[in-house]
């Protein structure tokens, strides 16, 4: 899953650059195609970025969980578990988002 999300993240960054390029904007059909692709992968790319930020926050909490200051360690532990729950929720949503679309579904 992570490998696929990294590919989406890179493509999203590439699309951001392309759709802002005046040369691409001048090619209306190509630009519209890129904007459509951008709109399709944007929710997944943004959600993946949120996942990465949440994991960084978890790592920060781990640093303070071993603190000699019991109050600080306790707060860090609470935050860690809160971020862990958030991470688990995001991962579950991303798994669903990465499922193939039903070709018979009119909403595609």
mmCIF file of C-alpha atoms in Angstrom:
data_model
loop_
_atom_site.group_PDB
_atom_site.id
_atom_site.type_symbol
_atom_site.label_atom_id
_atom_site.label_comp_id
_atom_site.label_asym_id
_atom_site.label_seq_id
_atom_site.Cartn_x
_atom_site.Cartn_y
_atom_site.Cartn_z
ATOM 1 C CA UNK A 1 0.000 0.000 0.000
ATOM 2 C CA UNK A 2 2.767 2.457 0.926
ATOM 3 C CA UNK A 3 4.531 2.000 -2.380
ATOM 4 C CA UNK A 4 1.348 2.813 -4.270
ATOM 5 C CA UNK A 5 0.691 5.835 -2.055
ATOM 6 C CA UNK A 6 4.214 7.142 -2.707
ATOM 7 C CA UNK A 7 3.582 6.851 -6.448
ATOM 8 C CA UNK A 8 0.337 8.801 -6.059
ATOM 9 C CA UNK A 9 2.099 11.435 -3.941
ATOM 10 C CA UNK A 10 4.793 11.924 -6.586
ATOM 11 C CA UNK A 11 2.256 12.057 -9.412
ATOM 12 C CA UNK A 12 0.185 14.615 -7.486
ATOM 13 C CA UNK A 13 3.247 16.849 -7.090
ATOM 14 C CA UNK A 14 4.031 16.427 -10.786
ATOM 15 C CA UNK A 15 0.463 17.305 -11.767
ATOM 16 C CA UNK A 16 0.568 20.423 -9.574
ATOM 17 C CA UNK A 17 3.570 21.599 -11.563
ATOM 18 C CA UNK A 18 2.157 20.629 -14.945
ATOM 19 C CA UNK A 19 -1.256 22.262 -14.585
ATOM 20 C CA UNK A 20 0.414 25.523 -13.588
ATOM 21 C CA UNK A 21 2.773 25.481 -16.593
ATOM 22 C CA UNK A 22 1.677 28.073 -19.186
ATOM 23 C CA UNK A 23 2.773 25.758 -22.015
ATOM 24 C CA UNK A 24 0.432 23.049 -20.769
ATOM 25 C CA UNK A 25 -2.384 25.518 -20.074
ATOM 26 C CA UNK A 26 -2.134 26.618 -23.708
ATOM 27 C CA UNK A 27 -2.903 23.029 -24.763
ATOM 28 C CA UNK A 28 -6.468 23.048 -23.530
ATOM 29 C CA UNK A 29 -7.277 19.352 -24.090
ATOM 30 C CA UNK A 30 -4.074 18.162 -22.400
ATOM 31 C CA UNK A 31 -4.567 20.609 -19.522
ATOM 32 C CA UNK A 32 -8.170 19.427 -18.965
ATOM 33 C CA UNK A 33 -7.011 15.813 -18.929
ATOM 34 C CA UNK A 34 -4.355 16.629 -16.316
ATOM 35 C CA UNK A 35 -6.782 18.639 -14.179
ATOM 36 C CA UNK A 36 -9.217 15.726 -14.206
ATOM 37 C CA UNK A 37 -6.485 13.300 -13.123
ATOM 38 C CA UNK A 38 -5.435 15.794 -10.442
ATOM 39 C CA UNK A 39 -8.963 15.972 -9.045
ATOM 40 C CA UNK A 40 -9.195 12.183 -8.909
ATOM 41 C CA UNK A 41 -5.955 11.600 -6.990
ATOM 42 C CA UNK A 42 -5.989 14.751 -4.844
ATOM 43 C CA UNK A 43 -8.108 13.314 -1.984
ATOM 44 C CA UNK A 44 -5.830 10.272 -1.684
ATOM 45 C CA UNK A 45 -2.646 12.348 -1.904
ATOM 46 C CA UNK A 46 -3.856 14.762 0.782
ATOM 47 C CA UNK A 47 -5.003 11.936 3.021
ATOM 48 C CA UNK A 48 -1.633 10.224 2.620
ATOM 49 C CA UNK A 49 0.111 13.460 3.589
ATOM 50 C CA UNK A 50 -2.088 13.596 6.694
ATOM 51 C CA UNK A 51 -1.068 10.019 7.483
ATOM 52 C CA UNK A 52 2.614 10.912 7.202
ATOM 53 C CA UNK A 53 2.171 13.950 9.450
ATOM 54 C CA UNK A 54 0.308 11.845 12.007
ATOM 55 C CA UNK A 55 3.128 9.316 12.049
ATOM 56 C CA UNK A 56 5.650 12.104 12.615
ATOM 57 C CA UNK A 57 3.570 13.316 15.538
ATOM 58 C CA UNK A 58 3.597 9.789 16.954
ATOM 59 C CA UNK A 59 7.393 9.728 16.735
ATOM 60 C CA UNK A 60 7.571 13.069 18.542
ATOM 61 C CA UNK A 61 5.361 11.699 21.300
ATOM 62 C CA UNK A 62 7.625 8.660 21.693
ATOM 63 C CA UNK A 63 10.533 10.975 22.472
ATOM 64 C CA UNK A 64 8.675 12.486 25.408
ATOM 65 C CA UNK A 65 7.092 9.287 26.682
ATOM 66 C CA UNK A 66 10.413 8.293 28.231
ATOM 67 C CA UNK A 67 10.799 11.622 30.006
ATOM 68 C CA UNK A 68 11.616 11.665 33.707
ATOM 69 C CA UNK A 69 8.889 14.286 34.066
ATOM 70 C CA UNK A 70 5.933 12.008 34.784
ATOM 71 C CA UNK A 71 3.345 14.606 33.783
ATOM 72 C CA UNK A 72 5.035 15.245 30.446
ATOM 73 C CA UNK A 73 5.425 11.507 29.830
ATOM 74 C CA UNK A 74 1.747 10.936 30.635
ATOM 75 C CA UNK A 75 0.585 13.676 28.276
ATOM 76 C CA UNK A 76 2.874 12.348 25.544
ATOM 77 C CA UNK A 77 1.478 8.850 26.035
ATOM 78 C CA UNK A 78 -2.115 10.078 25.759
ATOM 79 C CA UNK A 79 -1.248 12.024 22.624
ATOM 80 C CA UNK A 80 0.571 9.024 21.164
ATOM 81 C CA UNK A 81 -2.494 6.810 21.517
ATOM 82 C CA UNK A 82 -4.713 9.529 20.110
ATOM 83 C CA UNK A 83 -2.452 9.858 17.064
ATOM 84 C CA UNK A 84 -2.292 6.062 16.746
ATOM 85 C CA UNK A 85 -6.074 5.865 16.581
ATOM 86 C CA UNK A 86 -6.111 8.662 14.015
ATOM 87 C CA UNK A 87 -3.435 6.859 11.970
ATOM 88 C CA UNK A 88 -5.416 3.622 12.041
ATOM 89 C CA UNK A 89 -8.528 5.443 10.821
ATOM 90 C CA UNK A 90 -6.661 7.135 7.987
ATOM 91 C CA UNK A 91 -5.072 3.849 6.944
ATOM 92 C CA UNK A 92 -8.490 2.174 6.829
ATOM 93 C CA UNK A 93 -9.879 5.008 4.695
ATOM 94 C CA UNK A 94 -6.897 4.830 2.342
ATOM 95 C CA UNK A 95 -7.325 1.079 1.892
ATOM 96 C CA UNK A 96 -10.895 1.704 0.757
ATOM 97 C CA UNK A 97 -9.819 4.613 -1.465
ATOM 98 C CA UNK A 98 -7.286 2.385 -3.221
ATOM 99 C CA UNK A 99 -9.811 -0.322 -4.070
ATOM 100 C CA UNK A 100 -10.541 -0.590 -7.788
ATOM 101 C CA UNK A 101 -13.659 1.236 -8.932
ATOM 102 C CA UNK A 102 -16.666 -0.762 -10.116
ATOM 103 C CA UNK A 103 -16.815 -0.324 -13.916
ATOM 104 C CA UNK A 104 -20.606 -0.652 -13.817
ATOM 105 C CA UNK A 105 -20.969 2.129 -11.263
ATOM 106 C CA UNK A 106 -22.382 5.269 -12.955
ATOM 107 C CA UNK A 107 -20.678 7.520 -10.418
ATOM 108 C CA UNK A 108 -17.177 6.896 -11.835
#
